Amino acid sequence: MALSALLRKQGHTQFTATIDSLKDSDTSVTKLYNWGEIGKALQVLGVPFDQDTKTLLVAGDEAVLIDLLDQIKEHDTPSAGVERKKSNSSMRLKNNRPTPVEVGSPARPVNGNGQSNGNRPYSPAEEDDVTGSDYERLLKENAKTPLDFLVLTLAHALNVDGQRALDLLTSQPRILEKIIIHGIHGSCEGAVTWFQELFGKVRPFVTVCKNEPTSIPFVLTCWRAGFLSRDTNVVLWTARLYARMAYELSAAKMSGRAFEWFVSASPPGGLPAVIGCFRAHPHLKSNLFPVIDHFSLGNFKSLFATHLPQLLPSPMAYLAFVHEFLPCFSENVESRTAIAEAGVVSFLLDYCLDYADPSVSLGERAQALALLTDLWIEYPAEIESIDEGSHRLINAMKKGCKDNAWELQIVAHMALFDLMESFTATRNPFAPFIYKTLIFSFIENHPQESMRHFIASNLCLILEAHPTVPVGNLVEPLVKQISLHGYDNLDFDLFVVLARHQRLGPHQALLLLDLLGKIALSDALHGRLASIPLLVLLSRFHSEPMVIDYVEQYITLAMSLYLAAEKKNAKADKADKD
């Protein structure tokens, strides 16, 4: 083998026996073994060989194999060996003067696939340095096509010669993807530098792209791998670059081609990459949103109704993705207006109501109810303008509250409390409907202890946060229900909140006084708990005539009970003595 000869030539004979005895088989296990042994030998020779390269070679990546063979040939040539010592890698030529940059002049246009159509290369003079002070001049004078621009910026960022940058962009895109995703020797500095360089020059770059609009898909695809990187900095700069690029393309009246590329499923465009990136980096949602926003502005209906369902065929995945990003669209005034005018709200309402039906799976129903809640909170005017839209939504919540699945009951009740919280703060006219629905559910769930406690705890939070909420509708059915079916410790937290609430009137206070007074007199276990809200009520309404009358009657009853108990105890003591 040529590799064995090279090892002998350079004095590394300890590896020759292993290389000569590599296994002759086409199985994956054999490939892994063979490339593992070859990799050890190559590292001794100074040829870069990492785990990512090994994986791509085992998978049959021809571009990586060709690049590896080129590097081995260079090590077999003395002059190339000297150059290799200077650069240490074909990917990194730090502080080296690059070879002539073969980028397109006007006679070398780039087509939609990134291939050069011309034969006349632009070659800078030998004193021109792409990595040094000549870079800005070269970029300004010679970047006549998008490919020119990309080659010059990539060569400058990676410190490689122009031909190498051209190969990476056109004939070896898989290697460029690897550089962007995994970096060079574990460092993603080169990819970040390239994206930063392009970010600062987006406007002149778009001006160049206007001369060749068919090149836009190729241009945008060059950076797509940045969304697949595990390096957060790479992802951040990828998102910034794409958002800025989409904005400038829109300003240059080229948003149509950009959107077509963005939503493309085959070959995959930007949206599939953003979805995958969000799954890997959910904490970067606020950084990924501008990419979706700028590429899709003016096409929101097709984005939500056509392209996202195609890329996310699972209703659960679609509902979850939209639920995550919908609030982001609402925070942007221009995007919010565009969504409202495009009919997206009506589409999402119908879609969610279909999957909130009892006939679908529990997970899909829960996700649909969560999205319905945010949809109504973010777009109340649009929901309420749809015929029966609000009532259909409330009915879906009611069905969830009565479902046999306890998990769905929790989701539905939390949705109602979220709506109550939002609508009370904004004085939405549907707040009373939501409030009454929660009260009815609270009374109806009295036998279900855990659910009743859950509802009571959230009612306490709502009433404490919003002192203007009327409590009369709650007090009367609550007192009646407890009088008939009993109480427990947690009910007294709600009694305290009601006793302190500013909307509690004398009539409702009297009902609570009567109930709490009876508990204080007759229940030794809960009597002390009842005395806390009882004293709060007496402190607030002590001057009310009806309360004064009640207190007089209450004291009379309490004293009569006390005296009767004392007489009974005295008789019992006397009988014991006799």
Coordinates of C-alpha atoms in Angstrom, one line a residue:
M1 CA 0.0 0.0 0.0
A2 CA 1.1 3.6 -0.7
L3 CA 0.5 4.5 3.0
S4 CA 2.8 1.7 4.1
A5 CA 5.5 2.9 1.8
L6 CA 5.1 6.4 3.1
L7 CA 5.4 5.1 6.7
R8 CA 8.6 3.2 5.9
K9 CA 10.0 6.2 4.1
Q10 CA 9.5 8.4 7.1
G11 CA 10.7 5.8 9.6
H12 CA 7.4 4.8 11.2
T13 CA 7.8 1.1 10.6
Q14 CA 5.9 0.1 13.7
F15 CA 2.7 0.8 11.8
T16 CA 3.4 -0.9 8.5
A17 CA 2.5 -4.4 9.6
T18 CA -0.9 -3.3 10.9
I19 CA -1.6 -1.3 7.7
D20 CA -0.6 -4.2 5.5
S21 CA -2.9 -6.6 7.4
L22 CA -6.1 -4.6 7.3
K23 CA -9.2 -6.7 7.1
D24 CA -10.8 -7.2 3.7
S25 CA -14.5 -6.9 4.4
D26 CA -17.4 -4.4 3.7
T27 CA -19.1 -4.6 7.1
S28 CA -19.5 -1.6 9.3
V29 CA -17.4 -3.2 12.1
T30 CA -14.6 -3.9 9.7
K31 CA -14.7 -0.3 8.4
L32 CA -14.5 1.1 11.9
Y33 CA -11.5 -1.1 12.7
N34 CA -9.7 -0.3 9.5
W35 CA -10.2 3.4 9.6
G36 CA -9.2 3.4 13.3
E37 CA -5.8 1.8 12.5
I38 CA -5.3 4.1 9.5
G39 CA -6.1 7.1 11.6
K40 CA -3.4 6.2 14.2
A41 CA -0.9 6.0 11.3
L42 CA -2.0 9.3 9.8
Q43 CA -1.7 11.1 13.1
V44 CA 1.9 10.0 13.3
L45 CA 2.5 11.4 9.9
G46 CA 1.0 14.7 11.0
V47 CA -2.2 14.4 8.9
P48 CA -5.2 15.7 10.9
F49 CA -7.6 12.8 11.6
D50 CA -10.4 13.2 14.2
Q51 CA -13.5 11.2 15.2
D52 CA -15.7 13.3 12.9
T53 CA -13.5 12.5 9.9
K54 CA -13.6 8.8 10.8
T55 CA -17.4 8.8 11.0
L56 CA -17.8 10.4 7.6
L57 CA -15.3 8.0 6.0
V58 CA -17.1 5.0 7.5
A59 CA -20.3 6.4 6.1
G60 CA -18.7 6.6 2.6
D61 CA -18.2 10.3 2.2
E62 CA -16.2 10.6 -1.0
A63 CA -15.4 14.3 -0.6
V64 CA -13.7 13.7 2.8
L65 CA -11.9 10.7 1.3
I66 CA -10.5 12.8 -1.6
D67 CA -9.4 15.5 0.8
L68 CA -7.7 13.0 3.0
L69 CA -5.8 11.5 0.0
D70 CA -4.7 15.0 -1.1
Q71 CA -3.3 15.6 2.3
I72 CA -1.4 12.2 2.3
K73 CA 0.0 13.1 -1.2
E74 CA 1.2 16.4 0.2
H75 CA 3.0 14.7 3.0
D76 CA 4.7 12.4 0.5
T77 CA 6.2 15.4 -1.3
P78 CA 9.1 17.2 0.5
S79 CA 8.1 20.7 -0.6
A80 CA 4.6 20.1 0.5
G81 CA 5.9 18.7 3.8
V82 CA 7.6 22.0 4.5
E83 CA 4.5 23.9 3.7
R84 CA 2.5 21.5 5.9
K85 CA 4.7 22.3 8.8
K86 CA 4.0 25.9 8.4
S87 CA 0.3 25.5 8.2
N88 CA -0.3 22.4 10.2
S89 CA -3.5 21.8 8.3
S90 CA -5.1 22.4 4.9
M91 CA -7.9 24.1 6.8
R92 CA -5.7 26.5 8.8
L93 CA -3.0 28.5 7.1
K94 CA -2.4 30.9 9.9
N95 CA -0.3 34.0 8.9
N96 CA 0.5 32.4 5.6
R97 CA 0.4 34.3 2.3
P98 CA -2.4 32.7 0.3
T99 CA -2.1 31.4 -3.2
P100 CA -4.0 33.2 -5.9
V101 CA -7.7 33.4 -5.2
E102 CA -9.7 32.0 -8.0
V103 CA -13.0 33.8 -7.6
G104 CA -15.3 34.9 -10.3
S105 CA -15.0 38.1 -12.2
P106 CA -18.1 39.2 -14.1
A107 CA -17.1 36.5 -16.6
R108 CA -17.5 33.8 -13.8
P109 CA -21.1 34.0 -12.6
V110 CA -22.5 31.5 -10.1
N111 CA -25.7 29.5 -10.8
G112 CA -28.3 28.4 -8.4
N113 CA -26.2 25.3 -7.5
G114 CA -23.1 27.4 -6.6
Q115 CA -21.2 26.3 -9.7
S116 CA -19.1 28.7 -11.6
N117 CA -20.2 29.1 -15.2
G118 CA -17.1 31.0 -16.5
N119 CA -13.5 30.1 -17.3
R120 CA -11.6 33.3 -16.6
P121 CA -10.5 33.5 -12.9
Y122 CA -9.6 36.6 -11.0
S123 CA -6.1 36.3 -9.6
P124 CA -4.8 38.9 -7.2
A125 CA -1.2 40.1 -7.5
E126 CA 1.4 38.2 -5.5
E127 CA 1.7 41.1 -3.0
D128 CA -2.1 41.0 -2.3
D129 CA -2.9 39.3 1.0
V130 CA -6.4 38.1 1.6
T131 CA -5.7 37.6 5.3
G132 CA -4.1 41.0 5.7
S133 CA -4.4 44.6 4.9
D134 CA -5.3 43.9 1.2
Y135 CA -8.5 42.1 2.2
E136 CA -10.8 45.0 2.3
R137 CA -9.5 46.4 -1.0
L138 CA -9.8 43.0 -2.7
L139 CA -13.4 42.6 -1.4
K140 CA -14.4 46.0 -2.6
E141 CA -12.8 45.8 -6.0
N142 CA -13.2 42.2 -7.0
A143 CA -16.3 40.8 -5.3
K144 CA -18.6 41.1 -8.3
T145 CA -20.6 38.0 -7.8
P146 CA -22.0 36.3 -4.7
L147 CA -19.5 33.5 -5.0
D148 CA -16.6 36.0 -5.2
F149 CA -17.9 37.5 -2.0
L150 CA -18.3 34.2 -0.2
V151 CA -14.8 32.9 -1.3
L152 CA -13.0 36.1 -0.2
T153 CA -14.8 36.2 3.2
L154 CA -14.3 32.5 3.8
A155 CA -10.7 32.6 2.9
H156 CA -10.1 35.5 5.2
A157 CA -12.0 33.9 8.1
L158 CA -10.3 30.5 7.9
N159 CA -6.9 31.8 6.7
V160 CA -6.9 29.5 3.7
D161 CA -6.1 30.2 0.1
G162 CA -8.8 31.2 -2.3
Q163 CA -8.8 27.9 -4.2
R164 CA -9.4 26.0 -1.0
A165 CA -12.3 28.3 -0.1
L166 CA -13.7 27.9 -3.6
D167 CA -13.5 24.1 -3.3
L168 CA -15.2 24.2 0.1
L169 CA -18.1 26.2 -1.2
T170 CA -18.6 24.4 -4.5
S171 CA -17.2 20.9 -4.8
Q172 CA -16.7 20.0 -1.1
P173 CA -19.8 21.4 0.8
R174 CA -19.8 18.5 3.1
I175 CA -16.4 19.4 4.5
L176 CA -17.5 23.0 4.9
E177 CA -20.6 21.7 6.8
K178 CA -18.2 19.7 9.1
I179 CA -16.1 22.8 9.7
I180 CA -19.2 24.8 10.6
I181 CA -20.8 22.1 12.8
H182 CA -17.7 20.7 14.6
G183 CA -15.0 23.3 14.0
I184 CA -11.4 22.6 13.1
H185 CA -9.6 20.5 15.7
G186 CA -12.5 21.2 18.1
S187 CA -12.5 25.0 17.6
C188 CA -15.4 26.8 16.0
E189 CA -13.6 30.1 15.9
G190 CA -13.3 30.1 12.1
A191 CA -17.0 29.6 11.5
V192 CA -17.9 32.3 14.0
T193 CA -15.4 34.7 12.4
W194 CA -16.9 34.0 9.0
F195 CA -20.4 34.7 10.2
Q196 CA -19.3 37.9 12.0
E197 CA -17.5 39.1 8.9
L198 CA -20.6 38.4 6.7
F199 CA -22.9 40.0 9.3
G200 CA -21.0 43.2 9.1
K201 CA -21.2 43.2 5.3
V202 CA -24.8 42.0 4.7
R203 CA -25.9 45.1 2.9
P204 CA -23.2 45.2 0.3
F205 CA -23.5 41.5 -0.1
V206 CA -27.2 41.7 -0.8
T207 CA -26.4 44.5 -3.3
V208 CA -24.1 41.9 -5.1
C209 CA -26.8 39.3 -4.9
K210 CA -29.3 41.6 -6.7
N211 CA -27.2 41.1 -9.8
E212 CA -27.7 37.3 -9.6
P213 CA -31.0 36.6 -7.8
T214 CA -30.9 32.9 -8.8
S215 CA -27.9 32.5 -6.6
I216 CA -29.9 33.2 -3.4
P217 CA -30.7 29.6 -2.5
F218 CA -27.1 28.6 -2.9
V219 CA -25.9 31.6 -0.8
L220 CA -28.4 30.9 2.0
T221 CA -27.6 27.2 2.1
C222 CA -23.9 27.9 2.7
W223 CA -24.5 28.8 6.4
R224 CA -27.4 26.4 7.1
A225 CA -25.1 24.0 9.0
G226 CA -24.6 26.6 11.7
F227 CA -28.1 25.7 13.1
L228 CA -26.9 22.1 13.5
S229 CA -23.8 23.0 15.6
R230 CA -23.6 22.1 19.3
D231 CA -21.6 25.3 19.8
T232 CA -23.9 28.0 21.2
N233 CA -21.8 30.8 19.8
V234 CA -22.0 29.3 16.3
V235 CA -25.8 29.0 16.5
L236 CA -26.2 32.5 17.8
W237 CA -24.2 34.1 15.0
T238 CA -26.0 31.8 12.4
A239 CA -29.3 33.1 13.7
R240 CA -28.1 36.7 13.6
L241 CA -26.7 36.4 10.1
Y242 CA -29.9 34.8 8.7
A243 CA -32.2 37.3 10.4
R244 CA -30.2 40.3 9.1
M245 CA -29.9 38.7 5.6
A246 CA -33.7 38.1 5.5
Y247 CA -34.4 41.7 6.5
E248 CA -32.0 43.1 3.8
L249 CA -33.4 40.7 1.1
S250 CA -36.9 41.9 2.0
A251 CA -35.8 45.5 1.8
A252 CA -34.3 44.7 -1.6
K253 CA -37.6 43.2 -2.9
M254 CA -36.1 39.7 -3.0
S255 CA -38.1 38.2 -0.1
G256 CA -40.0 35.8 -2.4
R257 CA -36.9 33.7 -3.4
A258 CA -35.7 33.8 0.3
F259 CA -39.0 32.5 1.6
E260 CA -39.1 29.7 -1.0
W261 CA -35.7 28.6 0.1
F262 CA -36.6 29.0 3.8
V263 CA -39.7 26.7 3.8
S264 CA -38.3 24.1 1.3
A265 CA -38.5 20.6 2.6
S266 CA -36.4 19.0 -0.2
P267 CA -33.7 20.1 -0.5
P268 CA -34.1 21.2 3.1
G269 CA -34.1 25.0 3.6
G270 CA -33.8 27.1 6.7
L271 CA -37.1 26.3 8.5
P272 CA -36.3 22.5 9.0
A273 CA -32.9 23.6 10.4
V274 CA -34.5 26.1 12.7
I275 CA -36.9 23.5 14.0
G276 CA -34.1 21.1 14.7
C277 CA -32.0 23.8 16.3
F278 CA -34.8 24.7 18.6
R279 CA -35.1 21.1 19.8
A280 CA -31.4 21.1 20.5
H281 CA -31.2 24.6 22.0
P282 CA -34.7 25.5 23.4
H283 CA -33.1 28.3 25.5
L284 CA -32.2 30.2 22.2
K285 CA -35.9 30.6 21.2
S286 CA -35.7 34.4 21.4
N287 CA -32.7 34.3 19.0
L288 CA -34.3 31.9 16.5
F289 CA -37.6 33.8 16.4
P290 CA -36.3 36.8 14.3
V291 CA -35.1 34.3 11.6
I292 CA -38.7 32.9 11.2
D293 CA -40.2 36.3 11.5
H294 CA -38.1 38.1 8.9
F295 CA -38.2 35.2 6.3
S296 CA -42.0 34.7 6.7
L297 CA -43.3 38.3 7.0
G298 CA -46.0 38.6 4.4
N299 CA -46.4 34.8 4.2
F300 CA -47.6 33.9 7.7
K301 CA -50.8 32.1 6.5
S302 CA -48.9 29.7 4.3
L303 CA -46.3 29.3 7.0
F304 CA -48.8 28.2 9.7
A305 CA -51.3 26.5 7.4
T306 CA -49.1 24.7 4.9
H307 CA -45.3 24.6 5.6
L308 CA -45.2 24.0 9.3
P309 CA -47.8 21.1 9.2
Q310 CA -45.7 19.5 6.4
L311 CA -42.5 19.7 8.3
L312 CA -44.2 18.8 11.6
P313 CA -46.7 16.1 10.5
S314 CA -47.4 15.1 14.1
P315 CA -50.2 17.3 15.5
M316 CA -48.5 17.1 18.9
A317 CA -45.2 18.5 17.5
Y318 CA -47.0 21.2 15.5
L319 CA -49.1 22.4 18.4
A320 CA -46.0 22.4 20.8
F321 CA -43.9 24.4 18.3
V322 CA -46.6 27.0 17.6
H323 CA -47.3 27.3 21.3
E324 CA -43.7 28.1 22.0
F325 CA -43.3 30.8 19.3
L326 CA -46.8 32.4 19.2
P327 CA -46.1 34.8 22.1
C328 CA -42.9 36.0 20.3
F329 CA -45.0 37.0 17.2
S330 CA -47.4 38.9 19.5
E331 CA -44.6 41.0 21.1
N332 CA -43.6 42.3 17.7
V333 CA -46.2 44.9 16.5
E334 CA -45.6 44.5 12.8
S335 CA -45.7 40.7 13.0
R336 CA -48.8 40.7 15.3
T337 CA -50.7 42.9 12.8
A338 CA -49.6 40.7 9.9
I339 CA -50.8 37.5 11.6
A340 CA -54.1 39.1 12.5
E341 CA -54.7 40.3 9.0
A342 CA -53.6 37.1 7.3
G343 CA -56.3 34.9 9.0
V344 CA -53.8 32.9 11.0
V345 CA -55.8 33.2 14.2
S346 CA -59.0 31.8 12.6
F347 CA -56.9 28.9 11.2
L348 CA -55.3 28.1 14.5
L349 CA -58.6 28.3 16.4
D350 CA -60.2 25.7 14.1
Y351 CA -57.1 23.5 14.2
C352 CA -56.9 23.6 18.0
L353 CA -60.6 23.0 18.5
D354 CA -60.3 19.9 16.2
Y355 CA -57.6 18.5 18.4
A356 CA -59.3 19.5 21.7
D357 CA -62.1 17.1 20.9
P358 CA -62.5 14.1 23.3
S359 CA -62.0 11.7 20.4
V360 CA -58.2 12.5 20.1
S361 CA -55.4 11.5 22.3
L362 CA -54.9 13.0 25.8
G363 CA -51.5 14.6 24.9
E364 CA -52.9 16.3 21.8
R365 CA -56.0 17.6 23.7
A366 CA -53.8 19.0 26.5
Q367 CA -51.5 20.8 24.0
A368 CA -54.4 22.1 22.0
L369 CA -56.0 23.6 25.1
A370 CA -52.7 25.2 26.1
L371 CA -52.4 26.8 22.6
L372 CA -56.0 27.9 22.6
T373 CA -55.4 29.7 25.9
D374 CA -52.4 31.6 24.5
L375 CA -54.2 32.3 21.3
W376 CA -57.1 34.0 23.1
I377 CA -54.8 35.9 25.5
E378 CA -52.6 37.2 22.7
Y379 CA -55.4 37.9 20.1
P380 CA -58.6 38.6 22.1
A381 CA -60.1 40.9 19.5
E382 CA -59.6 38.5 16.7
I383 CA -61.0 35.5 18.6
E384 CA -64.0 37.4 19.7
S385 CA -64.7 38.7 16.2
I386 CA -65.0 35.1 14.9
D387 CA -68.6 33.9 14.9
E388 CA -69.1 31.9 18.1
G389 CA -65.3 31.7 18.5
S390 CA -65.2 32.6 22.2
H391 CA -68.1 30.3 23.1
R392 CA -66.6 27.4 21.2
L393 CA -63.3 27.9 23.0
I394 CA -65.0 28.1 26.5
N395 CA -67.0 24.9 25.7
A396 CA -63.8 23.1 24.9
M397 CA -62.4 24.2 28.2
K398 CA -65.5 23.0 30.0
K399 CA -65.2 19.6 28.4
G400 CA -61.6 19.4 29.6
C401 CA -62.7 20.2 33.1
K402 CA -65.2 17.4 33.1
D403 CA -63.0 14.8 31.4
N404 CA -62.3 11.5 33.1
A405 CA -58.5 12.0 32.9
W406 CA -57.3 13.9 35.9
E407 CA -54.3 15.3 34.0
L408 CA -56.6 16.9 31.4
Q409 CA -58.7 18.4 34.2
I410 CA -55.6 20.1 35.6
V411 CA -54.7 21.5 32.1
A412 CA -58.2 22.8 31.5
H413 CA -58.5 24.4 34.9
M414 CA -55.1 26.1 34.6
A415 CA -56.1 27.4 31.1
L416 CA -59.2 29.0 32.6
F417 CA -57.2 30.5 35.5
D418 CA -54.7 31.9 32.9
L419 CA -57.5 33.4 31.0
M420 CA -59.1 34.8 34.2
E421 CA -55.8 36.4 35.2
S422 CA -55.3 38.0 31.8
F423 CA -58.9 39.1 31.3
T424 CA -59.2 40.6 34.7
A425 CA -56.1 42.7 34.2
T426 CA -57.3 43.9 30.8
R427 CA -61.0 44.2 31.8
N428 CA -62.0 41.8 29.0
P429 CA -65.8 41.4 28.9
F430 CA -65.5 37.6 28.9
A431 CA -63.8 37.6 32.3
P432 CA -67.2 37.1 34.1
F433 CA -67.9 34.1 32.0
I434 CA -64.6 32.5 32.8
Y435 CA -65.1 33.4 36.5
K436 CA -68.5 31.8 36.7
T437 CA -67.2 28.7 34.9
L438 CA -64.5 28.3 37.6
I439 CA -67.0 28.8 40.4
F440 CA -69.3 26.2 39.0
S441 CA -66.4 23.7 38.6
F442 CA -65.3 24.4 42.1
I443 CA -68.7 23.6 43.5
E444 CA -69.2 20.7 41.2
N445 CA -65.9 19.1 42.3
H446 CA -66.6 19.2 46.0
P447 CA -66.5 15.4 46.3
Q448 CA -63.1 15.4 44.5
E449 CA -60.8 16.5 47.3
S450 CA -57.6 17.0 45.4
M451 CA -59.2 18.9 42.5
R452 CA -61.2 21.0 44.9
H453 CA -58.0 22.0 46.7
F454 CA -56.3 22.8 43.5
I455 CA -59.1 25.1 42.4
A456 CA -59.4 26.7 45.8
S457 CA -55.7 27.5 45.9
N458 CA -55.8 29.2 42.5
L459 CA -59.0 31.1 43.5
C460 CA -57.1 32.4 46.5
L461 CA -54.3 33.7 44.2
I462 CA -56.7 35.3 41.8
L463 CA -58.7 37.1 44.5
E464 CA -55.5 38.3 46.3
A465 CA -54.0 39.6 43.1
H466 CA -57.2 41.3 41.9
P467 CA -59.2 43.0 44.7
T468 CA -61.8 44.3 42.2
V469 CA -63.1 40.8 41.4
P470 CA -66.6 40.4 42.9
V471 CA -66.9 37.6 45.5
G472 CA -70.7 37.5 46.0
N473 CA -71.1 34.9 43.2
L474 CA -68.6 32.7 45.1
V475 CA -69.7 33.1 48.7
E476 CA -73.3 32.0 48.5
P477 CA -72.8 28.7 46.7
L478 CA -69.7 28.0 48.8
V479 CA -71.5 28.4 52.1
K480 CA -74.4 26.3 50.9
Q481 CA -72.1 23.5 49.6
I482 CA -70.0 23.4 52.9
S483 CA -73.2 23.4 55.0
L484 CA -74.4 20.3 53.1
H485 CA -71.2 18.4 52.5
G486 CA -68.7 19.5 55.1
Y487 CA -65.2 21.1 55.0
D488 CA -61.5 20.5 55.7
N489 CA -58.4 22.4 56.7
L490 CA -57.7 24.0 53.3
D491 CA -61.1 25.6 53.0
F492 CA -60.2 28.0 55.8
D493 CA -57.4 29.6 53.6
L494 CA -60.2 30.6 51.2
F495 CA -62.3 31.9 54.0
V496 CA -59.5 34.2 55.2
V497 CA -59.0 35.5 51.6
L498 CA -62.8 36.1 51.3
A499 CA -62.9 37.8 54.7
R500 CA -60.2 40.3 53.7
H501 CA -61.4 40.9 50.2
Q502 CA -62.5 44.5 49.5
R503 CA -65.5 43.5 47.4
L504 CA -67.1 41.5 50.2
G505 CA -70.3 43.1 51.2
P506 CA -72.2 43.0 54.5
H507 CA -74.7 40.4 53.3
Q508 CA -72.0 38.0 52.2
A509 CA -70.0 38.7 55.4
L510 CA -73.1 37.7 57.4
L511 CA -73.3 34.4 55.6
L512 CA -69.7 33.7 56.4
L513 CA -70.1 34.8 60.0
D514 CA -73.0 32.4 60.5
L515 CA -71.1 29.5 59.0
L516 CA -67.8 30.2 60.8
G517 CA -69.6 30.9 64.1
K518 CA -71.2 27.5 64.0
I519 CA -67.9 25.8 63.2
A520 CA -66.2 27.7 66.1
L521 CA -68.9 26.6 68.6
S522 CA -69.4 23.0 67.5
D523 CA -66.1 21.7 66.1
A524 CA -63.3 21.4 68.6
L525 CA -60.8 20.3 65.9
H526 CA -61.4 23.1 63.4
G527 CA -62.8 25.7 65.8
R528 CA -59.5 27.6 66.1
L529 CA -59.1 27.7 62.3
A530 CA -62.6 29.1 62.0
S531 CA -61.9 31.8 64.5
I532 CA -59.3 33.5 62.3
P533 CA -61.5 34.6 59.4
L534 CA -64.3 35.1 62.0
L535 CA -62.3 37.8 63.8
V536 CA -61.3 39.4 60.5
L537 CA -65.0 39.7 59.6
L538 CA -66.0 41.1 63.0
S539 CA -63.2 43.6 62.8
R540 CA -64.3 44.8 59.3
F541 CA -68.1 44.9 59.8
H542 CA -68.5 45.5 63.5
S543 CA -70.5 48.7 62.8
E544 CA -73.1 47.1 60.5
P545 CA -76.5 46.8 62.2
M546 CA -77.1 43.3 60.9
V547 CA -73.7 42.2 62.2
I548 CA -74.4 43.8 65.6
D549 CA -77.7 41.9 65.8
Y550 CA -75.9 38.7 64.8
V551 CA -73.2 39.1 67.4
E552 CA -75.8 39.6 70.1
Q553 CA -77.6 36.5 69.1
Y554 CA -74.3 34.6 68.8
I555 CA -73.2 35.6 72.3
T556 CA -76.5 34.6 73.7
L557 CA -76.4 31.2 72.1
A558 CA -72.7 30.7 73.1
M559 CA -73.4 31.6 76.7
S560 CA -76.4 29.4 76.9
L561 CA -74.4 26.5 75.5
Y562 CA -71.6 27.3 77.9
L563 CA -73.9 27.4 80.9
A564 CA -75.7 24.2 79.9
A565 CA -72.4 22.5 79.6
E566 CA -71.3 23.8 83.0
K567 CA -74.5 22.6 84.7
K568 CA -74.0 19.2 83.0
N569 CA -70.4 19.0 84.3
A570 CA -71.4 20.1 87.8
K571 CA -74.0 17.3 88.0
A572 CA -71.5 14.8 86.7
D573 CA -69.0 15.9 89.4
K574 CA -71.6 15.7 92.1
A575 CA -72.6 12.2 91.0
D576 CA -69.0 11.1 91.1
K577 CA -68.6 12.4 94.7
D578 CA -71.8 10.6 95.9

